[in-house]
Short mmCIF file of C-alpha atoms in Angstrom, two decimals:
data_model
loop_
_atom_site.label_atom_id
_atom_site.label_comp_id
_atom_site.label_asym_id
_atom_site.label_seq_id
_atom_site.Cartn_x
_atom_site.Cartn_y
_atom_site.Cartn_z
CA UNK A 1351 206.13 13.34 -27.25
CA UNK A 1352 206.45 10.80 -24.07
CA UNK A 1353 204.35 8.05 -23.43
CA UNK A 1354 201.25 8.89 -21.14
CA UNK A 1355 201.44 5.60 -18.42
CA UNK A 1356 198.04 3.91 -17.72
CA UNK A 1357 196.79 1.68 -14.94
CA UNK A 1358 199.10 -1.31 -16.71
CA UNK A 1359 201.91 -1.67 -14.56
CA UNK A 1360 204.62 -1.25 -17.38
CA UNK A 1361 207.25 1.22 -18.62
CA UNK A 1362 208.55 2.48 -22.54
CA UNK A 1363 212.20 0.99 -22.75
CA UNK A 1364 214.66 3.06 -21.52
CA UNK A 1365 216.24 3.92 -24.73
CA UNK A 1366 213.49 5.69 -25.64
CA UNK A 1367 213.73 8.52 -23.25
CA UNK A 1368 214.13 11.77 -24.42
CA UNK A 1369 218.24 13.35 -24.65
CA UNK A 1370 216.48 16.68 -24.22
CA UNK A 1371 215.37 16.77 -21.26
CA UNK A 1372 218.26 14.40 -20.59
CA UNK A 1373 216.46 11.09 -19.83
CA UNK A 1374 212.50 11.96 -19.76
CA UNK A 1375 210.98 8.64 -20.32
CA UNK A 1376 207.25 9.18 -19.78
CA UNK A 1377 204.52 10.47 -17.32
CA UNK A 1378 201.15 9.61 -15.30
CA UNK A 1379 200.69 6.49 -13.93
CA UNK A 1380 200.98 6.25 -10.00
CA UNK A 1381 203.25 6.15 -7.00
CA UNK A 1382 202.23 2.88 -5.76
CA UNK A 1383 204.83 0.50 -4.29
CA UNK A 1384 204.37 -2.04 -6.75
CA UNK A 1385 205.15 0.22 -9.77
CA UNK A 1386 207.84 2.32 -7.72
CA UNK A 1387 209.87 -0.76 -7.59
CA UNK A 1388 209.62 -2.28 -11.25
CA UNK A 1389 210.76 1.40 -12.03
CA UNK A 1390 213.70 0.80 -9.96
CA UNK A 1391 214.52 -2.49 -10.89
CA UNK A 1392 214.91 -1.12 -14.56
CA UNK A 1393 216.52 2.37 -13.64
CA UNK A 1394 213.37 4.43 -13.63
CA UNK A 1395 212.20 7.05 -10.97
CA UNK A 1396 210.20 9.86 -10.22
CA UNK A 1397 210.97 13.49 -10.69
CA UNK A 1398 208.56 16.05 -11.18
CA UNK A 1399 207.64 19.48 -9.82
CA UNK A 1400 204.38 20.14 -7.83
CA UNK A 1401 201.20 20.75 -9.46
CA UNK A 1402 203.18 18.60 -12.77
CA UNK A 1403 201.96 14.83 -13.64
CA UNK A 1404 204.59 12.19 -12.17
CA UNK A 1405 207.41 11.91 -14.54
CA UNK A 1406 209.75 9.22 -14.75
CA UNK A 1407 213.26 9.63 -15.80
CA UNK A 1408 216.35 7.58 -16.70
CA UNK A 1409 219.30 9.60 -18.04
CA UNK A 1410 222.08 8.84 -19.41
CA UNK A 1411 224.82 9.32 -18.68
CA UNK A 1412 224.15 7.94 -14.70
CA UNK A 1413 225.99 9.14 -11.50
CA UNK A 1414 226.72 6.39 -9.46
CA UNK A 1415 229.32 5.60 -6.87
CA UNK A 1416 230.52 2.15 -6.09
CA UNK A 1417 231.71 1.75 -2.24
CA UNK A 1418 235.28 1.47 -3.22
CA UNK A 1419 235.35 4.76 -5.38
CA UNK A 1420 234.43 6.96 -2.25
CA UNK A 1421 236.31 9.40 -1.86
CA UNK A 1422 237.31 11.42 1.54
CA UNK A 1423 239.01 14.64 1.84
CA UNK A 1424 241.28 15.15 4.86
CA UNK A 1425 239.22 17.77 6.25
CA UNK A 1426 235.60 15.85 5.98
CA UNK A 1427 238.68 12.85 7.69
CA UNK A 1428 239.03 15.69 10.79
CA UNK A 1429 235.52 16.21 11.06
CA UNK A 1430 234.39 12.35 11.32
CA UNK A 1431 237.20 12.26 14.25
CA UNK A 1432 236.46 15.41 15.71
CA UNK A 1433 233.03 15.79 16.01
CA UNK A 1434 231.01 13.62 18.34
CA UNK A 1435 227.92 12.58 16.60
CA UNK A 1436 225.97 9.55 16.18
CA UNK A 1437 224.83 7.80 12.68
CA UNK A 1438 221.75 5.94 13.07
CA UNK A 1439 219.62 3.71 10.49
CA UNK A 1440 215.48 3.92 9.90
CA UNK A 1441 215.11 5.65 13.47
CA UNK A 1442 213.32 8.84 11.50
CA UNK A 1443 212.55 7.83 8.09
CA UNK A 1444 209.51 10.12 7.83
CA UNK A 1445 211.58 12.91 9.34
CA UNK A 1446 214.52 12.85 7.09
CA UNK A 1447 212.22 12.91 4.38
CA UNK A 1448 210.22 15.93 5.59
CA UNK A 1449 213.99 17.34 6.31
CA UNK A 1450 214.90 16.62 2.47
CA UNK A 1451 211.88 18.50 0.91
CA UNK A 1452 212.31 21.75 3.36
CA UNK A 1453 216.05 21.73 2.09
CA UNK A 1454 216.82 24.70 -0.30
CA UNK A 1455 218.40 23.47 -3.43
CA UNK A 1456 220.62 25.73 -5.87
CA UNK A 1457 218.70 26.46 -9.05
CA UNK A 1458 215.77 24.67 -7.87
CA UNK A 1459 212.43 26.30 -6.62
CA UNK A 1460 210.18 24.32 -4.08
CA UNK A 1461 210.88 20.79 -4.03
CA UNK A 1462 209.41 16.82 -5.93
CA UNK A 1463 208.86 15.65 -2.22
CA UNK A 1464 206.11 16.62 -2.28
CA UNK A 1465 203.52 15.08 0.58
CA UNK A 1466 202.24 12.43 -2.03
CA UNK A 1467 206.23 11.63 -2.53
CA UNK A 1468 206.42 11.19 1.28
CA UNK A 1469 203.53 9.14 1.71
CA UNK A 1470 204.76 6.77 -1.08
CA UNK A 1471 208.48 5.99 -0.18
CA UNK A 1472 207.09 5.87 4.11
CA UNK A 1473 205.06 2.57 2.26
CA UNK A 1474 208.39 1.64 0.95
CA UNK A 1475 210.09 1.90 3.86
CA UNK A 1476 207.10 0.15 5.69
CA UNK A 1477 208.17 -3.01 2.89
CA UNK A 1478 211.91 -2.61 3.95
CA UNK A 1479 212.77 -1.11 0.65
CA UNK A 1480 213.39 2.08 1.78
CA UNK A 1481 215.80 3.40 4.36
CA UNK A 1482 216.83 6.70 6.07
CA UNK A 1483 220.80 7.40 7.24
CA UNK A 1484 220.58 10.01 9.85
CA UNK A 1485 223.10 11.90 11.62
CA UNK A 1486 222.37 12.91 15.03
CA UNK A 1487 223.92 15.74 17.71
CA UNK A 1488 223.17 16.22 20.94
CA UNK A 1489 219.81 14.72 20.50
CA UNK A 1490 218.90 16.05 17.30
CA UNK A 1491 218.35 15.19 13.73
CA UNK A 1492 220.81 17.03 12.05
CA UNK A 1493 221.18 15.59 8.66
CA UNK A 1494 221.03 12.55 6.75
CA UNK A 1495 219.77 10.70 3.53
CA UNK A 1496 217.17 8.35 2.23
CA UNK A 1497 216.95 5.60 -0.37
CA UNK A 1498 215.77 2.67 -1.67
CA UNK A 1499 217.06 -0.68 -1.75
CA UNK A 1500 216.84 -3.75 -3.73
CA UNK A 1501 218.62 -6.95 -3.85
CA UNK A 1502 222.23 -5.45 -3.71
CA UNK A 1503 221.42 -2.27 -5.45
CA UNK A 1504 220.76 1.03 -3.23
CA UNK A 1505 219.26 4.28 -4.49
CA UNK A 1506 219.74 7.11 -3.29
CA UNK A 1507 217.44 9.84 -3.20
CA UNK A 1508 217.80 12.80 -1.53
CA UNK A 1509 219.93 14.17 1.55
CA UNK A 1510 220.18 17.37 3.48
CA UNK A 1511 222.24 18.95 6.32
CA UNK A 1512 221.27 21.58 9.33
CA UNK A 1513 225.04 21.30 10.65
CA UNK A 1514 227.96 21.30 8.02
CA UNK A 1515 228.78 18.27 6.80
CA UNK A 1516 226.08 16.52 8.67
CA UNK A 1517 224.56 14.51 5.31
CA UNK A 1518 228.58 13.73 4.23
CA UNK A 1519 229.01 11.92 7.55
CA UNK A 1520 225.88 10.00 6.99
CA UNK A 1521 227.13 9.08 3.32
CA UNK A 1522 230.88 8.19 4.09
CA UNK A 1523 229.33 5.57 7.09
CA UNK A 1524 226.82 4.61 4.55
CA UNK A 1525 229.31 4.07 1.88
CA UNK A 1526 231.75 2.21 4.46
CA UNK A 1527 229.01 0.22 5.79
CA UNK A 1528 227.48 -0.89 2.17
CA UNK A 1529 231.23 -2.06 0.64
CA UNK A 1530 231.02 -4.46 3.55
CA UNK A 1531 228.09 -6.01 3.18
CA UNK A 1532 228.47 -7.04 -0.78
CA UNK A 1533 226.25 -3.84 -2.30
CA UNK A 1534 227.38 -3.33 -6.13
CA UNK A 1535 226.64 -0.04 -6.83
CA UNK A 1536 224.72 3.40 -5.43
CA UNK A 1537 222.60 5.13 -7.87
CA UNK A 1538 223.36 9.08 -7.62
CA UNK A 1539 220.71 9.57 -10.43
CA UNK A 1540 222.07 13.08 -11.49
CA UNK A 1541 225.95 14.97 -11.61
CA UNK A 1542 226.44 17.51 -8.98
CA UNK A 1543 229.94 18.93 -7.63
CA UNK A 1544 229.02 17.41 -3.96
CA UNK A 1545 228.38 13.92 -5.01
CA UNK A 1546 231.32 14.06 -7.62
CA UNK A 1547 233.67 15.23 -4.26
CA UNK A 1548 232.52 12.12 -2.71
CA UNK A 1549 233.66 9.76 -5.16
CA UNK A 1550 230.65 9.55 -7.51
CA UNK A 1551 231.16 9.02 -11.36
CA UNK A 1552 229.35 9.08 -14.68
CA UNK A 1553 228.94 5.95 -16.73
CA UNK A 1554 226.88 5.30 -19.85
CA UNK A 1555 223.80 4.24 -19.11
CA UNK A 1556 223.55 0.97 -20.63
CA UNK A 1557 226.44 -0.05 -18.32
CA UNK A 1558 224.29 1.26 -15.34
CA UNK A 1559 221.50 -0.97 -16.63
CA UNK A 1560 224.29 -3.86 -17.00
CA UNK A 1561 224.78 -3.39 -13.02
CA UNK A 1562 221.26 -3.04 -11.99
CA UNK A 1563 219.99 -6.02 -13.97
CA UNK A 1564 222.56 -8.98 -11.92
CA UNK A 1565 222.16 -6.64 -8.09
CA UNK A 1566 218.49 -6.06 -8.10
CA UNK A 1567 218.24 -10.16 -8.53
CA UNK A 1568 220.55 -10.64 -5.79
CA UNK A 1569 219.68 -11.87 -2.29
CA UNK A 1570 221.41 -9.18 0.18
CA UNK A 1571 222.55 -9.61 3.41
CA UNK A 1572 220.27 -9.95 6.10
CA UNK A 1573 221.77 -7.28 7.94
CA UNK A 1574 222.05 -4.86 5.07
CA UNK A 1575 220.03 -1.86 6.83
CA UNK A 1576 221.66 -2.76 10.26
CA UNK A 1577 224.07 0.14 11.66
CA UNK A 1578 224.35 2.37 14.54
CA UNK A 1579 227.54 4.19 14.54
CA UNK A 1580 228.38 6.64 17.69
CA UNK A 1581 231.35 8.58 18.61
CA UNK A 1582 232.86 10.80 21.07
CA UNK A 1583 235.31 13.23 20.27
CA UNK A 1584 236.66 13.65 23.81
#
């Protein structure tokens, strides 16, 4: 059995969650900003399937990437020179989340963004917690990311791509961008082959929690979620 949250804003210690599901900690409780961000600020998020109650999870072991683990093949290298595209910040939060939930996932029917999921993380991104990474051609949307942010800790969430490669070319500037401006770690939540290509790495979770405890407390840059990236090909 997990815990069944109330209207207190609090959460079972993360050592209690469940190895079976890997990392099930406990369900109900809300979406609001307020408790999305004391789950994040102790390695807690959402994850649950539509019609389900919100469950919140924090497995062990994490996937995480730190800026100067990523990792770049040479022919993602010869697409980020050949390609003229344009990496924007925040200009379509709302859209790359709508983009993220209509993405087909392998093994996975329907999607957790659901339209409450959307309407909560659009009121984090109206707090400047959350933040989109978009990659745009020829005038269009064509893939991207979103995630949440805190102190010098960054989340990330969910990406997806209409052109190949289009969400990898949002993550390398992403990645490139971050390791400048002082952020500690990126949260992957979960192992799959295309983060682990990018540079993304298991660790015990009580290492993860190490990291999270010292970033989430520290003041980040002021322009953190600044970035606008273009380039021509030609």
């Amino acid at each position: 059995m997990i815990p069944w949250l109330g209207s207190e804003l609090a959460f079972p210690p993360v050592e209690t969650a469940l190895t079976e599901p890997d990392g099930l900690l406990a369900a109900g409780g809300d979406l609001s900003a307020r408790r999305l961000l004391l789950a994040y600020a102790h390695g807690i998020f959402p994850w649950f399937s539509p019609g389900d109650p919100i469950l919140w999870w924090s497995p062990s072991p994490r996937m995480v990437i730190e800026p100067g683990w990523l990792r770049v093949t040479r022919s993602l290298e010869k697409t980020l020179r050949n390609r003229d595209y344009e990496i924007r910040i925040d200009s379509a939060f709302r859209a790359v989340m709508n983009a993220c939930a209509q993405t087909p996932r392998p093994g996975q029917e329907g999607t957790w963004i659901v339209p409450e999921v959307i309407e909560a993380y659009c009121r984090l991104h109206a707090l400047g917690h959350a933040h989109s990474v978009e990659t745009w051609m020829d005038g269009q949307l064509v893939g991207g990311l979103y995630a949440v942010s805190l102190g010098t800790m960054v989340y990330g969430e969910s990406m997806f791509s209409r052109v190949s490669d289009a969400s990898k070319l949002a993550f390398v500037h992403l990645v490139r961008h971050l390791q400048t401006r002082g952020v500690r770690m990126i949260d992957c939540q979960m192992y799959t082959p295309h983060l682990a290509s990018l540079g993304a790495r298991l660790i015990p979770r009580a290492a993860f929690l190490d990291t999270v405890a010292v970033a989430t407390r520290e003041v980040p840059t002021p322009d953190l979620w600044t970035y606008q990236y273009s380039h021509d090909a030609s």
